[in-house]
Amino acid sequence: MVSATDRSGPASPGRAACPVVALVSSAGGLTATGTVLAGLPSELDAAVIVLQHMAPDHKSLLPEILGRRTLLPVAAAYDGQPLVPGRVAVAPPGSHLLVSGDRRLALTPSGPYPPSRPSADLLLVTLALAAGPDAIAVVLSGKGNDSATGAAAVHRFGGTVVATDAATSNHFDMPAACIVQDATVDHVVPLDQVAPLLVGLLRRPRLGAGTPG
C-alpha cells in the first residue's frame, strides 16, 4: 500500500512512544528490504524507517516498489513527519534522514559528496539518541561500512541491533562491519528470519534485552 503524501499527525496526547525499526542497506538492499517488509504484519506496533544508499539525483521509486511487497502503508519520508506505529517511511534521495528528540523525522540536504547518501550512520545515531531502548537497527546487504558507527550508538543507548548473516547477504560488508565490533550486534540471522525476529522482539515487555544470536 502506498500513499504519495502521508501527512498523519502525531500520536494522540498521552500515548506512549512506539518502538522504531530502522532497515538500512546499500547494494542488494532492495530485495533484502522487501523480504523483511513482506514478513511483517499489518498491525505492526512499531514505526518503520527504510534507508538505502542512492545517488542524490536518482529518481526513486522505492516507496512504490516496497509498497507492493507489504501490507503496511509505505511513503517517502517528509520533514517533520511523526513516527507512528504501522507506517513505513522511506528516506528520499538527496537528503540525509535524521530523528529529532520528539521522534519526528528531519531531512537535511546530503550534497554531492560523501559520507554515504543517505547516511545510515547519521540516521542510526540520531535514532539511538531519540529512542534509546525503543530503537531496533537492522543492517541488511550493502557495500562499505556505513551503519557501523550508528549500530554502535544504538547498542550504547540500550537499543537492539540485528544483522543478516554472510550466507544470505548479497553484499556482506555492511553487516560484517557491525558484527566485528565487540558486543554491538544482538542477533545475526538469515534474511528470512529477520521479520519473525522483529515480531518476537516487539512482543517483549522491554526492548534491548535480547541475547546475542
Short mmCIF file of C-alpha atoms in Angstrom, two decimals:
data_model
loop_
_atom_site.label_atom_id
_atom_site.label_comp_id
_atom_site.label_asym_id
_atom_site.label_seq_id
_atom_site.Cartn_x
_atom_site.Cartn_y
_atom_site.Cartn_z
CA MET A 1 0.00 0.00 0.00
CA VAL A 2 1.49 3.34 -0.98
CA SER A 3 0.47 6.83 -0.03
CA ALA A 4 2.11 9.58 -2.05
CA THR A 5 1.76 12.08 0.79
CA ASP A 6 1.37 10.53 4.18
CA ARG A 7 0.59 13.52 6.40
CA SER A 8 -0.52 11.73 9.52
CA GLY A 9 -0.45 13.84 12.66
CA PRO A 10 1.30 12.92 15.88
CA ALA A 11 0.08 10.16 18.13
CA SER A 12 -2.76 11.08 20.43
CA PRO A 13 -1.77 13.01 23.59
CA GLY A 14 -0.56 10.77 26.38
CA ARG A 15 0.12 7.81 24.11
CA ALA A 16 3.45 6.14 24.82
CA ALA A 17 6.10 6.46 22.13
CA CYS A 18 6.24 3.40 19.93
CA PRO A 19 9.29 1.29 19.06
CA VAL A 20 11.12 2.28 15.88
CA VAL A 21 12.65 -0.21 13.42
CA ALA A 22 15.27 1.14 11.00
CA LEU A 23 16.09 -1.05 7.98
CA VAL A 24 19.36 0.19 6.44
CA SER A 25 21.10 -1.14 3.34
CA SER A 26 23.06 -0.39 0.21
CA ALA A 27 23.85 -2.70 -2.73
CA GLY A 28 21.43 -5.62 -2.74
CA GLY A 29 19.20 -3.84 -0.27
CA LEU A 30 16.06 -3.64 -2.38
CA THR A 31 15.48 -7.38 -2.33
CA ALA A 32 16.52 -7.66 1.31
CA THR A 33 14.28 -4.83 2.49
CA GLY A 34 11.34 -6.15 0.51
CA THR A 35 11.79 -9.58 2.06
CA VAL A 36 11.71 -8.15 5.59
CA LEU A 37 8.70 -5.93 4.96
CA ALA A 38 6.79 -8.79 3.35
CA GLY A 39 7.03 -10.74 6.59
CA LEU A 40 5.69 -8.00 8.87
CA PRO A 41 2.02 -7.96 9.92
CA SER A 42 -0.31 -5.11 9.05
CA GLU A 43 -0.95 -4.41 12.74
CA LEU A 44 2.77 -3.93 13.50
CA ASP A 45 3.19 -1.99 16.75
CA ALA A 46 6.26 -0.09 15.57
CA ALA A 47 7.21 2.67 13.19
CA VAL A 48 9.49 1.57 10.35
CA ILE A 49 12.18 3.63 8.62
CA VAL A 50 13.80 2.40 5.40
CA LEU A 51 17.13 3.83 4.22
CA GLN A 52 19.01 2.65 1.16
CA HIS A 53 22.01 4.35 -0.42
CA MET A 54 21.26 6.09 -3.70
CA ALA A 55 22.62 8.94 -5.79
CA PRO A 56 21.23 12.39 -4.83
CA ASP A 57 19.84 12.95 -8.33
CA HIS A 58 18.26 9.50 -8.54
CA LYS A 59 14.50 9.39 -9.16
CA SER A 60 13.45 6.94 -6.51
CA LEU A 61 10.57 4.52 -6.95
CA LEU A 62 11.47 2.77 -3.71
CA PRO A 63 8.23 3.60 -1.85
CA GLU A 64 6.11 2.28 -4.73
CA ILE A 65 8.22 -0.86 -5.18
CA LEU A 66 8.28 -1.69 -1.47
CA GLY A 67 4.60 -0.85 -1.12
CA ARG A 68 3.80 -3.78 -3.37
CA ARG A 69 5.65 -6.13 -1.03
CA THR A 70 3.96 -5.32 2.26
CA LEU A 71 0.60 -4.82 3.95
CA LEU A 72 1.97 -1.73 5.70
CA PRO A 73 1.45 1.77 4.23
CA VAL A 74 4.69 2.98 2.60
CA ALA A 75 5.57 6.56 1.68
CA ALA A 76 8.58 8.81 1.19
CA ALA A 77 9.65 10.46 4.44
CA TYR A 78 8.97 14.17 4.83
CA ASP A 79 10.44 16.79 7.12
CA GLY A 80 8.64 16.91 10.47
CA GLN A 81 6.90 13.55 9.99
CA PRO A 82 5.93 11.92 13.31
CA LEU A 83 6.93 8.32 13.86
CA VAL A 84 3.74 6.35 14.38
CA PRO A 85 3.19 2.59 14.51
CA GLY A 86 2.30 0.59 11.44
CA ARG A 87 3.75 3.01 8.87
CA VAL A 88 6.89 2.82 6.74
CA ALA A 89 8.86 5.99 5.95
CA VAL A 90 11.45 5.74 3.16
CA ALA A 91 14.47 8.06 3.05
CA PRO A 92 14.27 10.13 -0.17
CA PRO A 93 17.26 10.77 -2.46
CA GLY A 94 19.26 13.95 -1.98
CA SER A 95 18.70 14.14 1.79
CA HIS A 96 20.05 12.64 4.96
CA LEU A 97 17.28 11.40 7.26
CA LEU A 98 17.52 12.15 10.97
CA VAL A 99 15.30 11.57 14.03
CA SER A 100 14.65 14.51 16.35
CA GLY A 101 14.27 14.35 20.11
CA ASP A 102 10.47 14.34 19.84
CA ARG A 103 10.65 11.36 17.45
CA ARG A 104 9.94 13.20 14.26
CA LEU A 105 11.86 12.81 11.04
CA ALA A 106 14.11 15.60 9.78
CA LEU A 107 15.58 15.96 6.30
CA THR A 108 18.87 17.73 5.61
CA PRO A 109 20.48 18.10 2.15
CA SER A 110 23.08 15.40 1.55
CA GLY A 111 25.04 17.31 -1.09
CA PRO A 112 27.21 15.74 -3.80
CA TYR A 113 29.98 14.40 -1.55
CA PRO A 114 30.44 11.57 0.98
CA PRO A 115 29.54 10.33 3.59
CA SER A 116 27.28 7.68 2.10
CA ARG A 117 23.98 9.16 0.97
CA PRO A 118 21.60 8.93 2.64
CA SER A 119 23.78 8.12 5.64
CA ALA A 120 22.83 5.10 7.74
CA ASP A 121 25.22 6.28 10.45
CA LEU A 122 23.52 9.66 10.78
CA LEU A 123 20.08 8.06 10.91
CA LEU A 124 21.03 5.43 13.48
CA VAL A 125 22.95 7.79 15.77
CA THR A 126 20.03 10.21 15.95
CA LEU A 127 17.58 7.32 16.37
CA ALA A 128 19.66 5.99 19.26
CA LEU A 129 19.60 9.38 20.99
CA ALA A 130 15.87 9.90 20.39
CA ALA A 131 14.52 6.41 21.07
CA GLY A 132 17.04 4.65 23.31
CA PRO A 133 15.79 1.13 24.11
CA ASP A 134 12.85 1.60 21.71
CA ALA A 135 15.26 1.55 18.74
CA ILE A 136 15.88 -1.54 16.62
CA ALA A 137 18.55 -1.22 13.92
CA VAL A 138 18.51 -3.83 11.15
CA VAL A 139 21.60 -3.87 8.94
CA LEU A 140 21.00 -5.55 5.59
CA SER A 141 23.00 -6.15 2.41
CA GLY A 142 25.43 -3.43 1.42
CA LYS A 143 28.97 -2.48 0.47
CA GLY A 144 31.19 -0.36 2.70
CA ASN A 145 30.94 0.22 6.44
CA ASP A 146 28.17 2.81 6.72
CA SER A 147 25.95 1.80 9.70
CA ALA A 148 28.79 0.51 11.91
CA THR A 149 29.03 3.72 13.96
CA GLY A 150 25.27 4.08 14.09
CA ALA A 151 24.78 0.48 15.19
CA ALA A 152 27.28 1.03 18.00
CA ALA A 153 25.26 4.07 19.11
CA VAL A 154 22.01 2.10 19.09
CA HIS A 155 23.67 -0.55 21.26
CA ARG A 156 25.20 2.07 23.60
CA PHE A 157 21.81 3.64 24.31
CA GLY A 158 20.03 0.36 25.02
CA GLY A 159 18.56 -0.48 21.62
CA THR A 160 18.75 -3.74 19.69
CA VAL A 161 20.94 -4.39 16.65
CA VAL A 162 20.17 -7.09 14.08
CA ALA A 163 22.36 -8.04 11.11
CA THR A 164 21.90 -10.56 8.32
CA ASP A 165 24.41 -13.38 8.02
CA ALA A 166 27.02 -13.85 5.31
CA ALA A 167 25.15 -16.65 3.57
CA THR A 168 22.02 -14.57 2.90
CA SER A 169 23.54 -11.10 2.37
CA ASN A 170 24.17 -10.29 -1.29
CA HIS A 171 26.91 -7.97 -0.06
CA PHE A 172 28.11 -8.68 3.46
CA ASP A 173 30.30 -5.59 4.02
CA MET A 174 27.75 -3.53 5.98
CA PRO A 175 26.55 -6.34 8.27
CA ALA A 176 30.15 -7.52 8.77
CA ALA A 177 31.33 -4.03 9.76
CA CYS A 178 28.79 -4.11 12.61
CA ILE A 179 29.37 -7.74 13.60
CA VAL A 180 33.14 -7.35 14.06
CA GLN A 181 32.56 -4.70 16.73
CA ASP A 182 32.54 -6.32 20.16
CA ALA A 183 29.07 -6.77 21.66
CA THR A 184 27.36 -4.42 19.18
CA VAL A 185 25.10 -6.86 17.32
CA ASP A 186 22.49 -8.72 19.36
CA HIS A 187 21.25 -11.06 16.61
CA VAL A 188 22.90 -12.37 13.42
CA VAL A 189 20.26 -14.23 11.43
CA PRO A 190 19.43 -15.37 7.89
CA LEU A 191 17.43 -12.84 5.88
CA ASP A 192 14.22 -14.89 6.02
CA GLN A 193 14.39 -14.89 9.83
CA VAL A 194 14.61 -11.11 10.26
CA ALA A 195 10.85 -10.43 10.12
CA PRO A 196 9.91 -13.22 12.59
CA LEU A 197 12.68 -12.00 14.90
CA LEU A 198 11.34 -8.43 14.78
CA VAL A 199 7.82 -9.59 15.57
CA GLY A 200 9.18 -11.50 18.56
CA LEU A 201 11.24 -8.55 19.79
CA LEU A 202 8.26 -6.24 19.59
CA ARG A 203 6.25 -8.57 21.81
CA ARG A 204 8.77 -8.30 24.63
CA PRO A 205 7.95 -6.03 27.57
CA ARG A 206 11.26 -4.23 27.09
CA LEU A 207 13.44 -3.90 24.01
CA GLY A 208 17.19 -4.18 24.07
CA ALA A 209 17.16 -7.26 26.29
CA GLY A 210 17.99 -9.75 23.55
CA THR A 211 20.69 -12.38 23.86
CA PRO A 212 23.38 -12.20 21.15
CA GLY A 213 22.48 -14.50 18.27
#
